[in-house]
XYZ file of C-alpha atoms in Angstrom:
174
model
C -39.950 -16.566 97.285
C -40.283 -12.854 97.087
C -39.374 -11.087 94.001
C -37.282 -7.466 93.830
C -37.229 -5.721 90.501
C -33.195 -3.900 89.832
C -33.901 -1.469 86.981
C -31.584 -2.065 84.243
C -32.800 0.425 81.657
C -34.670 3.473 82.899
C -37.781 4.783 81.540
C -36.264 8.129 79.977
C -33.665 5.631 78.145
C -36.733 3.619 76.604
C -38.063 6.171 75.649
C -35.220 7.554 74.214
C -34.515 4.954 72.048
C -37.550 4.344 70.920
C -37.985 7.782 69.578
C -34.765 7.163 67.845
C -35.707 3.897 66.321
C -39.083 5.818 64.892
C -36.977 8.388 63.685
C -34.720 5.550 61.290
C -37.568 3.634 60.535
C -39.122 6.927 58.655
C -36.212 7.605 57.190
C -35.557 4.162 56.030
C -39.136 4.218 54.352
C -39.507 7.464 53.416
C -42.167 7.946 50.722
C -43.467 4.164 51.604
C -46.056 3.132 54.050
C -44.454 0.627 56.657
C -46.872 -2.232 57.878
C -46.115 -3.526 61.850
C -47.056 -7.018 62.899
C -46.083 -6.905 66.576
C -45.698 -10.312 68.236
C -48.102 -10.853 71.434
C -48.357 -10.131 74.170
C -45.228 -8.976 75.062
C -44.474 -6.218 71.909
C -47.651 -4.591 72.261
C -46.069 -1.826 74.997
C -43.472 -1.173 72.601
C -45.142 -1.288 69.343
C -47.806 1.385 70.101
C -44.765 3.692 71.343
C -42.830 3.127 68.241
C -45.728 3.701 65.856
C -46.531 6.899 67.285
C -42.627 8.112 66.352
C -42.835 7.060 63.418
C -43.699 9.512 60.619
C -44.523 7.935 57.578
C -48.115 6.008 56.588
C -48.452 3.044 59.559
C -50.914 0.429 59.810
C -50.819 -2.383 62.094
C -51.204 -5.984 63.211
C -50.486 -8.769 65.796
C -49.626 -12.237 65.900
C -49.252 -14.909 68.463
C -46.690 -17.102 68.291
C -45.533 -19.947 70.736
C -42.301 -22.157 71.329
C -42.787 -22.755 74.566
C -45.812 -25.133 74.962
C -46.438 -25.542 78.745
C -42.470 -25.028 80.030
C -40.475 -22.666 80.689
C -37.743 -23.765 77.494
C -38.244 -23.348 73.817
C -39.337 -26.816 72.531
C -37.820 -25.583 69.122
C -40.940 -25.506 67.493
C -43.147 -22.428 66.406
C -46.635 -22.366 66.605
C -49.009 -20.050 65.652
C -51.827 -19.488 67.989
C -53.453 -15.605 66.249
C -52.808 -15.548 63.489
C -52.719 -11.511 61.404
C -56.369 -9.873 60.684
C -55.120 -8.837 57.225
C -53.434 -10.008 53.876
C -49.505 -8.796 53.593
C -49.571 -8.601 50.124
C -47.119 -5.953 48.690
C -46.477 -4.480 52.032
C -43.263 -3.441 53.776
C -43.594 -5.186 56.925
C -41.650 -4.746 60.079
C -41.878 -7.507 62.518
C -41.903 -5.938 66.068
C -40.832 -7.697 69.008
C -40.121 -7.090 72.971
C -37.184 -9.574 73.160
C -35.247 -11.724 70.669
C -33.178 -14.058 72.273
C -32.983 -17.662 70.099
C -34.283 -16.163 66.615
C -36.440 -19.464 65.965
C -39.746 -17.497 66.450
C -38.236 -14.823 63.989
C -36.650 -17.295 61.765
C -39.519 -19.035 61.455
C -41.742 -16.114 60.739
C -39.764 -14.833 58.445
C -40.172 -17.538 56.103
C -44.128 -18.006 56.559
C -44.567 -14.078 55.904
C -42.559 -14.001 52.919
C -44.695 -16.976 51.294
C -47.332 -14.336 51.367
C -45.720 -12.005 49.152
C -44.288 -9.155 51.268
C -42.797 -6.343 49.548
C -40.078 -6.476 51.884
C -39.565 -7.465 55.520
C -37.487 -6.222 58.679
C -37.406 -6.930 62.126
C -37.219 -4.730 64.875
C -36.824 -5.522 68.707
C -36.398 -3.505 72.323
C -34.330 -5.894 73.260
C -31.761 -8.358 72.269
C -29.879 -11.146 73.946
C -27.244 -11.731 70.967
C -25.681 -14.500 72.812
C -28.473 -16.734 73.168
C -29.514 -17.025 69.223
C -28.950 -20.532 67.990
C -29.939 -19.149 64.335
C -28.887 -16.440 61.844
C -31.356 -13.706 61.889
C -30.084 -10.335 61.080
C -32.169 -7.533 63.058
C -32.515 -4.109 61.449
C -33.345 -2.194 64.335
C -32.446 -3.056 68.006
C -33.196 -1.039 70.721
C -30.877 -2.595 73.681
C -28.211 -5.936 73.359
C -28.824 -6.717 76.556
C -27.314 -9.753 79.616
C -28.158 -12.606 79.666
C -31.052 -12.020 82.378
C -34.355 -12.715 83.201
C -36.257 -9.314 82.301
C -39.553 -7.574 82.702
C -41.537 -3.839 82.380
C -42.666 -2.312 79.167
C -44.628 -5.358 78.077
C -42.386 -8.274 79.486
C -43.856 -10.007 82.572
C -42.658 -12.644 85.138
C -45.961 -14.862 85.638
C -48.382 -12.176 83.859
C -46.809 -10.038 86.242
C -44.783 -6.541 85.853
C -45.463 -5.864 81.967
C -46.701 -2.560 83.373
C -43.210 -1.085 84.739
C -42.177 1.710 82.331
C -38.778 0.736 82.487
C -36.621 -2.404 82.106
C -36.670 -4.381 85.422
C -34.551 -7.616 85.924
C -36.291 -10.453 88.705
C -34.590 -11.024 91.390
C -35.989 -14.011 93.192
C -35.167 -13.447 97.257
């Protein structure tokens, strides 16, 4: 089966959002240093955009996370496969992610980083498929609510392939 990419968000309306997602994540902590623990591999295109918009204090970090095991569906279950290089400890941490579509991954993060004593902690995500969450998680910043569709570009990949595309692509399988 060949594949054909349909753009679905170009690159000057990633970009344009993401420099207006910097923009209320300064504001928001203004006078504060923000801390961003972007989830791998997938956030990493996005993260390093959004930290360069951002204009107060910014360090950074990445996890690995997995739900998926060998498949293709969550399993339901979170696992943590890289764990963050440094202690959170009084910080005000934004979680950064390429996609949320469930919440478990978030949900479940959420309560892990908070047992080690965030100041406070937001999430923040390019994309978000509303419809498919099966728990409450409220995001703070979201980039694009987005169909229900299989998606790829800007850090998202179809079989390690694609996460290069600097805009939003949605697989097509011919």
């Amino acid at each position: 089966m060949a594949e054909i990419i349909r753009e679905l968000i170009s690159e000057k309306d990633v970009d344009d959002k993401i420099r207006e997602l910097g923009e209320q994540i300064s504001k928001d902590y203004e006078g504060k240093q923000v801390h961003l623990v972007g989830i791998l591999k997938g956030a990493s295109f996005f993260m390093c955009e959004l930290a360069k918009r951002i204009t107060v204090p910014v360090s950074i970090d990445f996890m690995s996370v997995s739900s998926y095991g060998g498949g293709t569906v969550s399993s339901g279950r979170v696992k943590i496969v890289k764990d963050l290089d440094d202690s959170l400890e009084g910080k005000n941490v934004v979680i950064v992610e390429d996609i949320i579509d469930s919440g478990r991954t978030l949900n479940y993060l959420e309560k892990v980083l908070r047992e080690r004593g965030v100041e406070s902690i937001r999430f923040c995500t390019l994309l978000d498929k509303p419809e498919r969450r099966v728990v409450d998680l409220h995001v703070d910043y979201t980039g694009f609510r987005i169909p229900d569709e299989f998606v790829v570009g800007y850090g998202m990949d179809y079989d390690q392939k694609y996460r290069n595309l600097p805009y939003i692509g949605v697989v097509e399988l011919q």
